[in-house]
Amino acid sequence: MNCCILKLSAPFLFLFSAAIQAQPIYTLGLESSIELARQKSRTMLILKERLEGASYNLKAATSQLRTHVDFSATMPQYTETIRQWEDSSGISFFPVRQNLITGNVIITQPLPTDGNLFIRSGVQNLVDYYDDDRNAQVTSSIGLRQPIEAFFGYNNLKIALNQAKLAYDLSLKQLTREELNLVYNISLDFFSLISYQERMNIARLSLNKQSEAYEIARSKFAAGLIREVESLQMEV
């Protein structure tokens, strides 16, 4: 039974050893080990994604204080129908054929007080084909919107900006702390490995010296130069 097991296991061991030998062997120093850990660490990758998301949220919150320009247009809006008109003489119907083109621009400047200052300007051009009439109109207005409760209570703009800053600072601190922990752990493991390798080298040198002493003692004992007790002491 044991012979059969050895015969079946030999090809597997051969393939396994060949696969190990086929894999590339990398020699890493301390800096390259730390850099590789930074790139491959799952925790570091997650924290980097969180920091990137917090950075986008901070930019979005900051952009709320910038000037916004909005444009809307209707071109054209054609209408053809029959409308009803009622007065003291009765009810009458008349056809309508109109074409309307409009354009509006709104410039909004948010204020730190959670309000905004806006300028609205619009252009309207109405063409009445039935009456052969054209009517153009330009309108402009300046306005201010300011919630009164923002002076005494909840300021949406300020709180959103502060929350985005705190979230970004927290993500940055978490990433920095994890990076320092990573550098410490990798450095500790790296120098521990070097220490073990040096111990192995010292043990190998000690073994070589003991082997040389043993060969010398055996040769002297074989030549009758030393007694058996001295030979055993040299072996020890």
XYZ file of C-alpha atoms in Angstrom:
236
model
C 0.000 0.000 0.000
C 2.867 2.360 0.874
C 4.551 1.661 -2.465
C 1.381 2.608 -4.350
C 1.095 5.838 -2.415
C 4.680 6.754 -3.219
C 4.164 5.987 -6.894
C 1.045 8.166 -7.052
C 2.608 11.009 -5.053
C 5.872 11.236 -6.995
C 4.410 12.901 -10.139
C 2.497 15.353 -7.971
C 5.631 16.263 -6.021
C 7.558 16.668 -9.253
C 4.944 19.000 -10.731
C 4.689 20.942 -7.474
C 8.450 21.467 -7.262
C 8.585 22.421 -10.947
C 5.814 24.976 -10.424
C 7.701 26.495 -7.497
C 10.918 26.693 -9.485
C 9.074 28.281 -12.428
C 7.840 31.183 -10.308
C 10.034 34.308 -10.434
C 11.968 35.170 -7.293
C 12.100 38.828 -6.314
C 14.669 40.371 -4.014
C 13.081 43.248 -2.132
C 14.726 45.863 0.019
C 13.065 47.830 2.784
C 11.879 50.724 0.576
C 10.599 48.441 -2.184
C 8.792 46.276 0.385
C 7.070 49.339 1.876
C 6.096 50.635 -1.570
C 4.721 47.243 -2.593
C 2.689 47.047 0.629
C 1.277 50.514 -0.043
C 0.113 49.465 -3.486
C -1.302 46.054 -2.536
C -2.704 46.646 0.948
C -6.495 46.255 0.891
C -6.926 48.659 3.799
C -4.797 51.292 2.079
C -6.791 50.952 -1.140
C -10.101 51.356 0.725
C -8.847 54.426 2.615
C -7.562 55.985 -0.608
C -10.994 55.538 -2.189
C -12.615 57.150 0.858
C -10.200 60.076 0.695
C -10.912 60.563 -3.000
C -14.662 60.556 -2.344
C -14.249 63.042 0.514
C -12.183 65.264 -1.788
C -14.966 65.284 -4.397
C -17.548 66.108 -1.734
C -15.402 68.978 -0.457
C -15.047 70.375 -3.977
C -18.806 70.111 -4.475
C -19.474 71.913 -1.187
C -16.952 74.628 -2.039
C -18.439 75.107 -5.516
C -21.742 76.104 -3.916
C -20.136 79.478 -3.080
C -19.236 80.139 -6.697
C -21.273 82.136 -9.162
C -23.760 80.039 -11.134
C -25.038 80.930 -14.588
C -28.153 79.186 -15.918
C -29.618 79.569 -19.398
C -32.970 78.390 -20.671
C -34.547 78.870 -24.081
C -37.684 77.977 -26.040
C -37.156 78.116 -29.769
C -39.497 77.960 -31.316
C -42.904 77.232 -29.783
C -45.489 77.236 -32.568
C -49.202 77.371 -31.690
C -52.132 76.991 -34.075
C -55.599 76.698 -32.559
C -59.015 78.304 -32.172
C -59.764 80.308 -29.060
C -62.948 81.542 -27.509
C -63.744 85.132 -26.634
C -66.710 86.141 -24.524
C -68.002 89.685 -23.929
C -71.287 91.530 -23.539
C -72.223 90.923 -27.161
C -71.852 87.179 -26.852
C -69.312 84.446 -27.578
C -67.035 84.542 -30.569
C -64.254 82.321 -31.866
C -61.069 83.348 -33.641
C -58.093 81.476 -35.051
C -54.630 81.722 -33.534
C -51.332 81.161 -35.300
C -48.369 82.204 -33.200
C -44.673 81.461 -32.889
C -42.922 82.164 -29.585
C -39.171 82.316 -28.975
C -37.844 82.983 -25.472
C -34.458 83.061 -23.786
C -33.591 83.593 -20.117
C -30.283 84.003 -18.309
C -30.053 83.820 -14.519
C -26.819 84.710 -12.710
C -26.821 83.601 -9.080
C -24.196 84.441 -6.479
C -24.567 82.420 -3.253
C -23.875 84.288 -0.030
C -22.189 82.936 3.136
C -25.414 83.805 4.969
C -27.209 80.969 3.084
C -28.911 83.440 0.767
C -28.178 84.465 -2.796
C -28.095 87.519 -5.013
C -29.444 86.978 -8.517
C -29.766 88.838 -11.813
C -32.414 87.619 -14.219
C -32.639 88.760 -17.827
C -35.001 87.501 -20.521
C -35.871 88.071 -24.155
C -39.212 87.182 -25.744
C -40.231 87.409 -29.385
C -43.869 86.666 -30.301
C -44.990 86.512 -33.927
C -48.750 86.473 -34.645
C -49.263 85.241 -38.203
C -53.012 85.724 -38.130
C -52.848 89.410 -37.180
C -49.500 89.914 -38.918
C -48.029 91.305 -35.714
C -44.576 90.957 -34.114
C -43.927 91.702 -30.453
C -40.478 91.719 -28.833
C -39.907 92.149 -25.115
C -36.805 92.390 -22.922
C -36.985 92.025 -19.140
C -34.335 92.346 -16.436
C -34.485 92.136 -12.673
C -32.165 92.023 -9.664
C -33.192 90.223 -6.518
C -31.999 89.039 -3.128
C -33.125 85.938 -1.291
C -32.117 85.644 2.336
C -33.597 83.227 4.897
C -33.953 85.056 8.200
C -33.424 81.896 10.271
C -29.897 81.594 8.855
C -28.823 84.517 11.045
C -30.071 82.903 14.237
C -30.137 79.165 13.615
C -29.412 76.605 10.909
C -27.185 77.677 8.009
C -27.351 74.934 5.356
C -24.447 76.214 3.286
C -22.075 76.704 6.211
C -22.884 73.385 7.854
C -22.526 71.442 4.580
C -19.122 73.035 3.985
C -17.936 72.296 7.536
C -19.103 68.683 7.302
C -17.261 68.210 4.010
C -14.060 69.670 5.493
C -14.293 67.464 8.598
C -14.932 64.351 6.494
C -11.916 65.120 4.301
C -9.631 65.793 7.296
C -10.796 62.569 8.970
C -10.163 60.502 5.820
C -6.711 62.057 5.426
C -5.794 61.325 9.051
C -6.997 57.728 8.762
C -4.929 57.207 5.617
C -1.846 58.797 7.207
C -2.197 56.710 10.390
C -2.629 53.492 8.415
C 0.392 54.349 6.275
C 2.539 54.935 9.372
C 1.359 51.636 10.867
C 2.139 49.899 7.594
C 5.658 51.346 7.455
C 6.262 50.342 11.084
C 5.037 46.766 10.631
C 6.920 46.228 7.377
C 10.113 47.668 8.890
C 9.740 45.473 11.969
C 9.213 42.327 9.900
C 12.033 43.254 7.529
C 14.617 43.714 10.278
C 13.351 40.620 12.076
C 13.970 38.654 8.887
C 17.468 40.090 8.590
C 18.117 39.179 12.229
C 16.990 35.587 11.612
C 19.185 35.377 8.526
C 22.210 36.610 10.472
C 21.534 34.074 13.218
C 21.384 31.349 10.596
C 24.700 32.528 9.136
C 26.308 32.520 12.583
C 24.915 29.063 13.302
C 26.191 27.854 9.906
C 29.696 29.190 10.635
C 29.636 27.577 14.061
C 28.575 24.281 12.501
C 31.348 24.490 9.926
C 33.944 25.142 12.637
C 32.662 22.234 14.714
C 32.730 19.991 11.628
C 36.329 21.002 10.915
C 37.304 20.349 14.529
C 35.625 16.967 14.379
C 37.478 16.001 11.199
C 40.769 17.121 12.703
C 40.118 15.143 15.896
C 39.131 12.046 13.956
C 42.245 12.275 11.817
C 44.472 12.668 14.882
C 42.736 9.802 16.624
C 43.153 7.585 13.575
C 46.845 8.474 13.482
C 47.201 7.723 17.189
C 48.172 11.278 18.059
C 45.414 11.790 20.663
C 43.499 9.547 22.993
C 39.865 8.607 22.552
C 38.729 10.808 25.460
C 40.331 13.885 23.892
C 38.729 13.002 20.567
C 35.288 12.836 22.159
C 35.862 16.163 23.917
C 36.762 17.805 20.590
C 33.590 16.418 19.054
C 31.526 18.007 21.781
